Tab-separated table of C-alpha atoms in Angstrom:
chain	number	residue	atom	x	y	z
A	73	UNK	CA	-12.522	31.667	-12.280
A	74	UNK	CA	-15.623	33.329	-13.569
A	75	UNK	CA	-19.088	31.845	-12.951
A	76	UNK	CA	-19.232	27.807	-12.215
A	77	UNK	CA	-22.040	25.930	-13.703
A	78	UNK	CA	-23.498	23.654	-11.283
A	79	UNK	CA	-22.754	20.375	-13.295
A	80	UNK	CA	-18.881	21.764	-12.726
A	81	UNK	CA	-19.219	22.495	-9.348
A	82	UNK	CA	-20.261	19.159	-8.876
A	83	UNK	CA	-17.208	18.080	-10.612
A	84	UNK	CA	-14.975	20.375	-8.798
A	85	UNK	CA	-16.192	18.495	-5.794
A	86	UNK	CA	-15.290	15.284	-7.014
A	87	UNK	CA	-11.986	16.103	-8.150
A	88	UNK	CA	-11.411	17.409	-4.344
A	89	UNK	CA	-13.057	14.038	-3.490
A	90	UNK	CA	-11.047	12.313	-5.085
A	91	UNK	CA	-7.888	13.355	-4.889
A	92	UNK	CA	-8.137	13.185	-1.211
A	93	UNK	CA	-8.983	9.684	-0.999
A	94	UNK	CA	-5.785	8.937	-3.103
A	95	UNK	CA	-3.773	11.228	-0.817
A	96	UNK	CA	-5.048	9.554	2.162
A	97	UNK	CA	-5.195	5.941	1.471
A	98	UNK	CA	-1.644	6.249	-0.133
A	99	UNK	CA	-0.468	7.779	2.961
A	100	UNK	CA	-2.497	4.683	5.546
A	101	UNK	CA	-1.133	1.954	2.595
A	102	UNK	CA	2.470	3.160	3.287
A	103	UNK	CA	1.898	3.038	7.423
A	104	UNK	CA	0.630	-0.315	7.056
A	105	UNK	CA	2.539	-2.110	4.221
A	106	UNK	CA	5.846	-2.495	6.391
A	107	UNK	CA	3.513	-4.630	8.932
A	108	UNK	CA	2.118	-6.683	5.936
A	109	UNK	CA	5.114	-7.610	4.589
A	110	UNK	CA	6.756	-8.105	7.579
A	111	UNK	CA	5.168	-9.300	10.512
A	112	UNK	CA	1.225	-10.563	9.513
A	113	UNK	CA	0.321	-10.230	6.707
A	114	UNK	CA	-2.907	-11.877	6.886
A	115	UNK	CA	-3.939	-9.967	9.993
A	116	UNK	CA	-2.625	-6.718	8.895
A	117	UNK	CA	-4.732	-6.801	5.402
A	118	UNK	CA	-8.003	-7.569	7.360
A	119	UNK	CA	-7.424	-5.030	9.642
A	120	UNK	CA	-6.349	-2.196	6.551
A	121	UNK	CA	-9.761	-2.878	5.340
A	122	UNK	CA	-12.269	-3.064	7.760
A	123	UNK	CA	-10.323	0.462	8.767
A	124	UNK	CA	-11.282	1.777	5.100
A	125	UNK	CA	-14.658	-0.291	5.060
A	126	UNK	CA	-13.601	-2.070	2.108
A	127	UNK	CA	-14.037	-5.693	1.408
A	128	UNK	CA	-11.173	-7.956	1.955
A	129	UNK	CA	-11.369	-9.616	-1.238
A	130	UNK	CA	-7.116	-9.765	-1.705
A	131	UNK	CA	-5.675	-13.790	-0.975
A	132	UNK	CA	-2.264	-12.590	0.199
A	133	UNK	CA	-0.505	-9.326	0.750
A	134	UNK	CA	1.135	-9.622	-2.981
A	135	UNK	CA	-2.264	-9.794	-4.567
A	136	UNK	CA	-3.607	-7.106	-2.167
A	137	UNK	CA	-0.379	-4.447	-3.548
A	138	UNK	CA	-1.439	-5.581	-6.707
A	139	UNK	CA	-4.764	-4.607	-6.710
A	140	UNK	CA	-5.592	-2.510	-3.867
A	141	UNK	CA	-2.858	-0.433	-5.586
A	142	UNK	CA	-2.947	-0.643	-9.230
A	143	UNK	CA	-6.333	-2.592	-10.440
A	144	UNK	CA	-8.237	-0.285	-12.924
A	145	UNK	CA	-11.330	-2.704	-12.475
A	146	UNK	CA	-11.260	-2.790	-8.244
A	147	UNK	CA	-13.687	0.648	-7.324
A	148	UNK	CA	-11.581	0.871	-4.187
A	149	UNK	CA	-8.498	0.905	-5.915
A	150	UNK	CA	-5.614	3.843	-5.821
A	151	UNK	CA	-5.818	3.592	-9.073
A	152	UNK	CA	-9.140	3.717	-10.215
A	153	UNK	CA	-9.636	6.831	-7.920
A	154	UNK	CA	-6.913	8.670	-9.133
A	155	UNK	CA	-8.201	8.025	-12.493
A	156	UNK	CA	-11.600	9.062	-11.847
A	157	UNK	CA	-9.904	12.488	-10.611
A	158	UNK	CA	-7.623	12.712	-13.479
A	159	UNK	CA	-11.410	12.548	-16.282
A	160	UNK	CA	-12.789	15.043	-13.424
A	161	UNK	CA	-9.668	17.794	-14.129
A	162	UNK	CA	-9.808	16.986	-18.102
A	163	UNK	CA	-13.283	18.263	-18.190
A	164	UNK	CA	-12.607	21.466	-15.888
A	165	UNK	CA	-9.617	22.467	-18.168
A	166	UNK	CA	-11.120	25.661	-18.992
A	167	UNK	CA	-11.774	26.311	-14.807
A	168	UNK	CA	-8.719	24.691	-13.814
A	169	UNK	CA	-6.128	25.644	-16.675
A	170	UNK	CA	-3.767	23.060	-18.256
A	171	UNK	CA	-0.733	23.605	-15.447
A	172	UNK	CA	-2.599	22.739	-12.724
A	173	UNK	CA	-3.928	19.631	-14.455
A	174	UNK	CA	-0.323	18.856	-15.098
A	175	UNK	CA	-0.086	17.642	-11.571
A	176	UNK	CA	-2.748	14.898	-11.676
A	177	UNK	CA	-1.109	13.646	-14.808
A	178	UNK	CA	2.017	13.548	-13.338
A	179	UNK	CA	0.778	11.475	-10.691
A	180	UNK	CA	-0.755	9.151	-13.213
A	181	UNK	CA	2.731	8.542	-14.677
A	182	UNK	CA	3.937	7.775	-11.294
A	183	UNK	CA	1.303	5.544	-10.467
A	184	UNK	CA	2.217	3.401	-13.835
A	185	UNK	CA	5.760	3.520	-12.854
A	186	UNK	CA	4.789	2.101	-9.520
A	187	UNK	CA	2.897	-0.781	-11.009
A	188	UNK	CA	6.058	-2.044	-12.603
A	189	UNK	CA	8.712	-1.146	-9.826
A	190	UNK	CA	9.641	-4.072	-7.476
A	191	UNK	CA	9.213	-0.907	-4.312
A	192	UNK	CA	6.072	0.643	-5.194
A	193	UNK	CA	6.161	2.942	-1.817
A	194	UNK	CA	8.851	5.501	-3.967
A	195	UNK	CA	7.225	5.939	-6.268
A	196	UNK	CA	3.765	6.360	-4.589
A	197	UNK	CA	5.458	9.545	-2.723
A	198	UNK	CA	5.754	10.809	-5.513
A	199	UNK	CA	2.217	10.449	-6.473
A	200	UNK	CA	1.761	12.023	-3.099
A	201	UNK	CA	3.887	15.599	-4.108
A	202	UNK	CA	2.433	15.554	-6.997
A	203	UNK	CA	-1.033	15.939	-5.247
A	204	UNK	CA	0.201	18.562	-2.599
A	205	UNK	CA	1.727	20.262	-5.672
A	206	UNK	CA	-1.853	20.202	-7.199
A	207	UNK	CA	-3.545	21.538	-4.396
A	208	UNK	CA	-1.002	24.376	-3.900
A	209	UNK	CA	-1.666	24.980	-7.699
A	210	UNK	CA	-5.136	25.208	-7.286
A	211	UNK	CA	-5.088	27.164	-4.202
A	212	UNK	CA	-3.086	29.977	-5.707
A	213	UNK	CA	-5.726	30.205	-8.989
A	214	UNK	CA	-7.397	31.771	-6.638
């Protein structure tokens, strides 16, 4: 990578931002989605989002996978902040390089294939390699 402008750098931070806040939510979504389903649902939802400090805004653990998951309109959404990261990496294609955006894209198309399957958790793992395989990407631009 050559010299950064700051408006980049900034960027660079908020594709790092923001692909680890779909890594990590993913990851407590999939811990706590067996309980929702489950065992208490109700409780369990309340207690997934006062541990992210979002608003509980979802009427039943359907509508919450629905949303939480897949809304493009919800801020808080795995969605929406995957997105964000995906505009982040299109406009640091020239610091980044195509392959390595090839990741986040990837987990884009598994993120719309999870919106339609009747298990989203699959195919959220793979949204989740696809991430690690970013990283590692990015890592060995070095």
């Amino acid at each position: 990578m050559g010299i950064i402008s700051v408006e980049n750098t900034d960027r660079l931070f908020w594709l790092g931002r923001y692909s680890e806040r779909v890594y990590t939510t993913i990851k407590l979504f999939a811990e706590s989605f067996d309980t929702m389903i489950d065992i208490d649902e109700m409780g369990s939802l309340d207690g997934f989002c006062k541990k992210l400090e979002i608003p509980n805004i979802y009427t039943s653990g359907e509508d919450f996978v629905a949303r939480y998951c897949f809304d493009p309109e919800d801020p808080n959404s795995i969605y929406s902040n995957l997105t964000r990261a995906y505009d982040n990496c299109i406009v640091l294609r020239e610091e980044i390089g195509s392959d390595t955006i090839s990741y986040i894209q990837l987990a884009m198309y598994e993120m719309n294939k999870a919106r339609l399957s009747p298990s989203p958790l699959i195919e959220l793992q793979h949204v989740l390699d696809d991430i690690l395989a970013f990283w590692g990407h990015c890592r060995r631009r070095d």
